[in-house]
Amino acid sequence: MSWTIPKTWTVGEPLTAGDMNTHLRDNLLALKQRPSAAIILDETSNYATTSAYFVDVDPAKLSLTIETTGGDVLVGLVAYAYGLALWDLTVDGARQAGGDGLLRGLAVSGYHPLTFVWMLSGLAAGVHQVRLQWRSASGTAYLYAGDGAAGLDLHPQFWLKEL
Amino acid sequence: MPDIIMDCSPCNLERLDLDLRTALGDSLQGLSYLRGRVLAHLTDNVDESGLKVARSIIARHDPSLLSPAQEKQAALAQSLTYWRGIAKQQLLEETEGMADINLQIIRKIRWLETEITHLKQLLNEGDDHDR
């Protein structure tokens, strides 16, 4: 349901069903049903990278598409990782944080929770694709994706929500 | 240059990375692993013969072969287990006949000393060298 800029009512103007449906019902529905996308992974193997340059973690699954109405969009990740990786997001192919990314792993030999909320501002209304990217800062970095290993069968969630 | 994508399951990414870097040098930007497939990220200067070499190395990959760094880690882990056994034996001998409370304290301190010494050694092998 798309948002319509509410009309300005004038004194004595009749309330028509069309106006009420467009400016009240539809706008309330638009406010209630914000565009969103989310995925929780349950893979047979975890992700790993040794790449020294930012690459998609999984261009098929950790790539969410959202049709926005022009508002800010929150991007979230809850995951568990190992190693010294640097993390970033791309929106329609353009990296968002730039430089060394938006987040850095704990250590070469360290397990750690990996979680962030990132706000995308200034996105034009329309369809956008958001992807999670990473690169290794040293050695091999891992992202757990529910491979079934005892004690590390952890399932990351990646999500988008327009405000 | 598009990535080379090949099945590789199971895969020892660290060893495969080493083998590909040895063959391709800086033309390899790194590897990624997802859903049983390995992606080799290559630069534009890789020619057809380089691609062929890379595919062949991935196809022949043996995940049971460790990289030198992995071998070192495994050896250190073995050494830690060995020294724990030695330390335990020494403690039993040194503290024979002591009162229970003293014995427990001494054992705990000695255990901590041994653990810290060997864990420090283990951690120093996995330095955070950024690139």
Short mmCIF file of C-alpha atoms in Angstrom, two decimals:
data_model
loop_
_atom_site.label_atom_id
_atom_site.label_comp_id
_atom_site.label_asym_id
_atom_site.label_seq_id
_atom_site.Cartn_x
_atom_site.Cartn_y
_atom_site.Cartn_z
CA MET A 1 0.00 0.00 0.00
CA SER A 2 1.57 3.28 -1.07
CA TRP A 3 1.58 6.55 0.85
CA THR A 4 -0.33 9.55 -0.50
CA ILE A 5 0.44 13.03 0.79
CA PRO A 6 -2.70 13.88 2.77
CA LYS A 7 -4.88 16.51 1.19
CA THR A 8 -5.68 19.78 2.88
CA TRP A 9 -9.38 19.95 3.61
CA THR A 10 -11.24 23.19 3.15
CA VAL A 11 -14.21 24.45 5.19
CA GLY A 12 -17.47 23.10 3.86
CA GLU A 13 -15.81 20.57 1.61
CA PRO A 14 -17.86 17.34 1.42
CA LEU A 15 -16.23 14.15 2.69
CA THR A 16 -16.26 11.76 -0.23
CA ALA A 17 -15.68 8.03 -0.02
CA GLY A 18 -12.83 8.33 -2.51
CA ASP A 19 -10.98 10.94 -0.47
CA MET A 20 -11.57 9.11 2.80
CA ASN A 21 -10.31 5.85 1.35
CA THR A 22 -7.25 7.42 -0.23
CA HIS A 23 -6.20 9.84 2.49
CA LEU A 24 -7.29 8.01 5.63
CA ARG A 25 -7.73 4.29 5.01
CA ASP A 26 -4.88 3.83 2.53
CA ASN A 27 -2.46 6.05 4.42
CA LEU A 28 -3.20 4.26 7.70
CA LEU A 29 -2.59 0.95 5.95
CA ALA A 30 0.62 2.32 4.47
CA LEU A 31 1.79 3.35 7.95
CA LYS A 32 0.85 -0.02 9.40
CA GLN A 33 2.29 -2.21 6.65
CA ARG A 34 5.79 -0.84 6.15
CA PRO A 35 7.83 -2.54 3.43
CA SER A 36 10.19 -5.12 4.87
CA ALA A 37 12.23 -8.16 3.97
CA ALA A 38 13.99 -10.72 6.11
CA ILE A 39 15.74 -14.04 5.97
CA ILE A 40 16.84 -16.52 8.62
CA LEU A 41 19.46 -18.92 7.33
CA ASP A 42 19.55 -22.65 7.83
CA GLU A 43 22.31 -23.89 5.55
CA THR A 44 24.18 -27.17 5.33
CA SER A 45 27.51 -25.37 5.51
CA ASN A 46 28.79 -22.12 6.99
CA TYR A 47 30.21 -19.23 5.00
CA ALA A 48 33.93 -18.51 4.81
CA THR A 49 36.20 -16.08 3.02
CA THR A 50 39.85 -15.26 2.59
CA SER A 51 39.11 -12.43 0.17
CA ALA A 52 41.18 -9.31 0.73
CA TYR A 53 38.51 -7.27 -1.09
CA PHE A 54 34.87 -6.81 -0.21
CA VAL A 55 32.70 -9.52 -1.75
CA ASP A 56 29.11 -10.63 -1.29
CA VAL A 57 28.71 -13.14 1.52
CA ASP A 58 25.92 -14.87 -0.39
CA PRO A 59 24.54 -13.08 -3.45
CA ALA A 60 21.52 -15.39 -3.49
CA LYS A 61 20.38 -15.41 0.13
CA LEU A 62 22.04 -12.52 1.94
CA SER A 63 20.64 -10.20 -0.69
CA LEU A 64 17.28 -8.69 0.12
CA THR A 65 15.00 -6.72 -2.16
CA ILE A 66 12.59 -4.09 -0.90
CA GLU A 67 10.21 -1.71 -2.66
CA THR A 68 10.32 1.48 -0.67
CA THR A 69 8.09 4.53 -0.61
CA GLY A 70 10.91 7.02 -0.07
CA GLY A 71 11.49 6.70 3.66
CA ASP A 72 14.59 5.74 5.61
CA VAL A 73 15.32 2.03 5.79
CA LEU A 74 16.81 0.13 8.72
CA VAL A 75 19.07 -2.81 7.97
CA GLY A 76 19.81 -5.34 10.67
CA LEU A 77 21.95 -8.40 11.16
CA VAL A 78 22.12 -10.83 14.05
CA ALA A 79 24.79 -13.46 13.53
CA TYR A 80 27.77 -15.29 14.96
CA ALA A 81 31.19 -15.12 13.38
CA TYR A 82 34.77 -16.24 13.73
CA GLY A 83 37.92 -14.49 12.62
CA LEU A 84 39.00 -11.06 11.59
CA ALA A 85 36.53 -9.95 8.95
CA LEU A 86 35.41 -6.46 7.95
CA TRP A 87 31.74 -5.97 7.11
CA ASP A 88 29.78 -3.65 4.87
CA LEU A 89 26.50 -3.36 2.97
CA THR A 90 25.79 -2.57 -0.64
CA VAL A 91 22.64 -0.90 -1.87
CA ASP A 92 22.03 -1.44 -5.57
CA GLY A 93 25.72 -2.37 -5.87
CA ALA A 94 27.16 0.66 -4.03
CA ARG A 95 29.00 0.09 -0.76
CA GLN A 96 27.46 2.06 2.09
CA ALA A 97 30.12 2.54 4.74
CA GLY A 98 33.13 2.52 2.42
CA GLY A 99 36.71 2.39 3.70
CA ASP A 100 37.13 -0.64 5.92
CA GLY A 101 33.38 -1.06 6.26
CA LEU A 102 30.94 -0.62 9.11
CA LEU A 103 32.11 -3.30 11.51
CA ARG A 104 35.21 -5.34 12.30
CA GLY A 105 35.51 -8.84 13.70
CA LEU A 106 37.12 -9.56 17.01
CA ALA A 107 40.35 -11.40 16.23
CA VAL A 108 41.92 -13.96 13.94
CA SER A 109 41.17 -16.72 16.44
CA GLY A 110 38.03 -15.36 18.01
CA TYR A 111 34.35 -16.33 18.06
CA HIS A 112 32.05 -13.37 18.49
CA PRO A 113 28.48 -12.19 18.08
CA LEU A 114 28.05 -9.99 15.04
CA THR A 115 25.15 -7.61 15.17
CA PHE A 116 24.33 -4.18 13.82
CA VAL A 117 21.53 -1.87 12.82
CA TRP A 118 22.35 0.53 10.00
CA MET A 119 20.11 3.31 8.67
CA LEU A 120 19.85 3.98 4.95
CA SER A 121 18.78 7.55 4.29
CA GLY A 122 17.94 9.34 1.09
CA LEU A 123 16.78 6.29 -0.83
CA ALA A 124 14.42 7.18 -3.67
CA ALA A 125 11.07 5.40 -3.70
CA GLY A 126 11.36 2.20 -5.68
CA VAL A 127 12.92 -1.23 -5.68
CA HIS A 128 16.30 -1.58 -3.97
CA GLN A 129 18.61 -4.48 -3.38
CA VAL A 130 20.64 -4.67 -0.16
CA ARG A 131 23.49 -7.14 0.22
CA LEU A 132 25.82 -8.11 3.04
CA GLN A 133 29.51 -7.95 2.15
CA TRP A 134 32.71 -8.90 3.92
CA ARG A 135 36.41 -9.23 3.49
CA SER A 136 39.13 -10.87 5.50
CA ALA A 137 41.60 -8.66 7.33
CA SER A 138 43.73 -11.69 8.12
CA GLY A 139 43.39 -15.41 7.53
CA THR A 140 40.05 -17.10 7.04
CA ALA A 141 36.86 -15.55 8.39
CA TYR A 142 33.63 -17.47 9.01
CA LEU A 143 29.94 -16.65 9.35
CA TYR A 144 27.87 -19.35 10.98
CA ALA A 145 24.76 -20.32 9.05
CA GLY A 146 23.22 -23.25 10.87
CA ASP A 147 25.29 -26.09 9.47
CA GLY A 148 24.20 -28.43 12.26
CA ALA A 149 27.49 -28.60 14.16
CA ALA A 150 26.82 -29.19 17.85
CA GLY A 151 27.05 -25.95 19.82
CA LEU A 152 27.54 -23.82 16.72
CA ASP A 153 24.33 -24.54 14.84
CA LEU A 154 23.56 -20.82 14.78
CA HIS A 155 21.12 -19.16 12.41
CA PRO A 156 21.73 -15.56 11.35
CA GLN A 157 18.93 -13.17 10.56
CA PHE A 158 19.32 -10.40 7.99
CA TRP A 159 16.48 -7.91 7.64
CA LEU A 160 15.28 -4.60 6.17
CA LYS A 161 12.44 -2.38 7.31
CA GLU A 162 11.33 0.95 5.93
CA LEU A 163 10.45 3.39 8.66
CA MET B 1 37.11 -11.03 -14.23
CA PRO B 2 34.23 -13.26 -13.12
CA ASP B 3 34.82 -15.53 -10.15
CA ILE B 4 35.57 -19.17 -10.70
CA ILE B 5 32.79 -21.10 -8.99
CA MET B 6 33.29 -24.81 -8.37
CA ASP B 7 31.93 -27.53 -6.12
CA CYS B 8 34.23 -28.20 -3.19
CA SER B 9 32.78 -30.11 -0.29
CA PRO B 10 34.30 -30.51 2.16
CA CYS B 11 36.83 -27.77 1.64
CA ASN B 12 39.87 -26.65 3.63
CA LEU B 13 39.71 -23.02 2.53
CA GLU B 14 42.98 -22.04 4.18
CA ARG B 15 44.95 -24.76 2.42
CA LEU B 16 43.20 -24.15 -0.91
CA ASP B 17 43.92 -20.42 -0.61
CA LEU B 18 47.60 -21.18 -0.04
CA ASP B 19 47.78 -23.54 -3.04
CA LEU B 20 46.06 -21.05 -5.35
CA ARG B 21 48.20 -18.13 -4.15
CA THR B 22 51.33 -20.18 -4.74
CA ALA B 23 50.22 -20.84 -8.33
CA LEU B 24 48.59 -17.50 -9.19
CA GLY B 25 50.32 -14.98 -6.92
CA ASP B 26 48.59 -11.62 -6.59
CA SER B 27 46.09 -12.59 -9.27
CA LEU B 28 44.12 -14.28 -6.52
CA GLN B 29 42.19 -11.79 -4.39
CA GLY B 30 40.89 -14.52 -2.14
CA LEU B 31 38.34 -17.29 -1.81
CA SER B 32 34.81 -17.49 -0.52
CA TYR B 33 32.84 -20.55 0.45
CA LEU B 34 29.08 -20.96 0.36
CA ARG B 35 26.75 -23.90 0.12
CA GLY B 36 29.40 -26.42 -0.84
CA ARG B 37 30.93 -24.26 -3.54
CA VAL B 38 34.15 -22.32 -3.58
CA LEU B 39 34.44 -18.96 -5.32
CA ALA B 40 37.91 -17.90 -6.40
CA HIS B 41 38.04 -14.10 -6.69
CA LEU B 42 40.56 -13.31 -9.43
CA THR B 43 41.95 -10.11 -10.89
CA ASP B 44 41.60 -9.15 -14.55
CA ASN B 45 45.18 -10.08 -15.37
CA VAL B 46 44.55 -13.83 -15.14
CA ASP B 47 44.76 -15.42 -18.58
CA GLU B 48 43.19 -18.65 -19.84
CA SER B 49 46.11 -20.77 -18.66
CA GLY B 50 45.84 -19.24 -15.19
CA LEU B 51 42.14 -20.06 -15.10
CA LYS B 52 42.91 -23.61 -16.15
CA VAL B 53 45.50 -23.97 -13.40
CA ALA B 54 43.07 -22.58 -10.82
CA ARG B 55 40.29 -24.97 -11.87
CA SER B 56 42.68 -27.89 -11.75
CA ILE B 57 43.91 -27.01 -8.25
CA ILE B 58 40.35 -26.68 -6.96
CA ALA B 59 39.31 -29.97 -8.60
CA ARG B 60 42.29 -31.81 -7.04
CA HIS B 61 41.87 -30.18 -3.61
CA ASP B 62 42.34 -32.56 -0.69
CA PRO B 63 40.76 -31.04 2.45
CA SER B 64 42.69 -33.40 4.71
CA LEU B 65 45.99 -31.68 3.82
CA LEU B 66 46.73 -28.87 6.27
CA SER B 67 48.42 -25.57 5.59
CA PRO B 68 51.70 -24.95 7.47
CA ALA B 69 49.84 -22.59 9.81
CA GLN B 70 47.19 -25.24 10.50
CA GLU B 71 49.91 -27.85 11.09
CA LYS B 72 51.59 -25.51 13.55
CA GLN B 73 48.31 -24.94 15.39
CA ALA B 74 47.64 -28.67 15.54
CA ALA B 75 51.15 -29.31 16.85
CA LEU B 76 50.72 -26.63 19.51
CA ALA B 77 47.38 -28.08 20.58
CA GLN B 78 49.04 -31.50 20.88
CA SER B 79 51.88 -29.98 22.84
CA LEU B 80 49.41 -28.32 25.22
CA THR B 81 47.74 -31.69 25.87
CA TYR B 82 51.14 -33.27 26.46
CA TRP B 83 52.29 -30.58 28.91
CA ARG B 84 49.02 -30.78 30.81
CA GLY B 85 49.72 -34.47 31.38
CA ILE B 86 53.29 -33.79 32.54
CA ALA B 87 52.20 -30.97 34.83
CA LYS B 88 49.52 -33.13 36.39
CA GLN B 89 52.00 -35.89 37.12
CA GLN B 90 54.54 -33.46 38.59
CA LEU B 91 51.91 -31.97 40.84
CA LEU B 92 50.86 -35.34 42.14
CA GLU B 93 54.45 -36.17 42.97
CA GLU B 94 55.32 -32.79 44.53
CA THR B 95 52.25 -32.57 46.71
CA GLU B 96 52.11 -36.09 48.03
CA GLY B 97 51.37 -36.13 51.73
CA MET B 98 50.34 -32.48 52.02
CA ALA B 99 47.21 -31.33 53.84
CA ASP B 100 44.12 -31.22 51.63
CA ILE B 101 43.63 -27.44 51.62
CA ASN B 102 47.25 -26.66 50.81
CA LEU B 103 47.23 -29.33 48.19
CA GLN B 104 44.19 -27.87 46.48
CA ILE B 105 45.61 -24.35 46.43
CA ILE B 106 48.97 -25.44 45.11
CA ARG B 107 47.36 -27.56 42.43
CA LYS B 108 45.15 -24.72 41.29
CA ILE B 109 48.03 -22.23 41.10
CA ARG B 110 50.28 -24.65 39.22
CA TRP B 111 47.46 -25.55 36.86
CA LEU B 112 46.88 -21.88 36.13
CA GLU B 113 50.59 -21.25 35.53
CA THR B 114 50.81 -24.09 33.05
CA GLU B 115 47.63 -23.11 31.26
CA ILE B 116 48.65 -19.47 30.92
CA THR B 117 52.12 -20.33 29.64
CA HIS B 118 50.86 -22.65 26.95
CA LEU B 119 47.80 -20.66 25.98
CA LYS B 120 50.00 -17.58 25.54
CA GLN B 121 52.20 -19.60 23.23
CA LEU B 122 49.15 -20.83 21.32
CA LEU B 123 47.66 -17.35 20.96
CA ASN B 124 50.93 -15.80 19.82
CA GLU B 125 50.87 -18.15 16.84
CA GLY B 126 47.59 -16.62 15.64
CA ASP B 127 48.60 -12.96 15.56
CA ASP B 128 46.22 -10.30 14.32
CA HIS B 129 48.27 -9.22 11.35
CA ASP B 130 45.97 -6.97 9.32
CA ARG B 131 46.27 -6.55 5.64
#
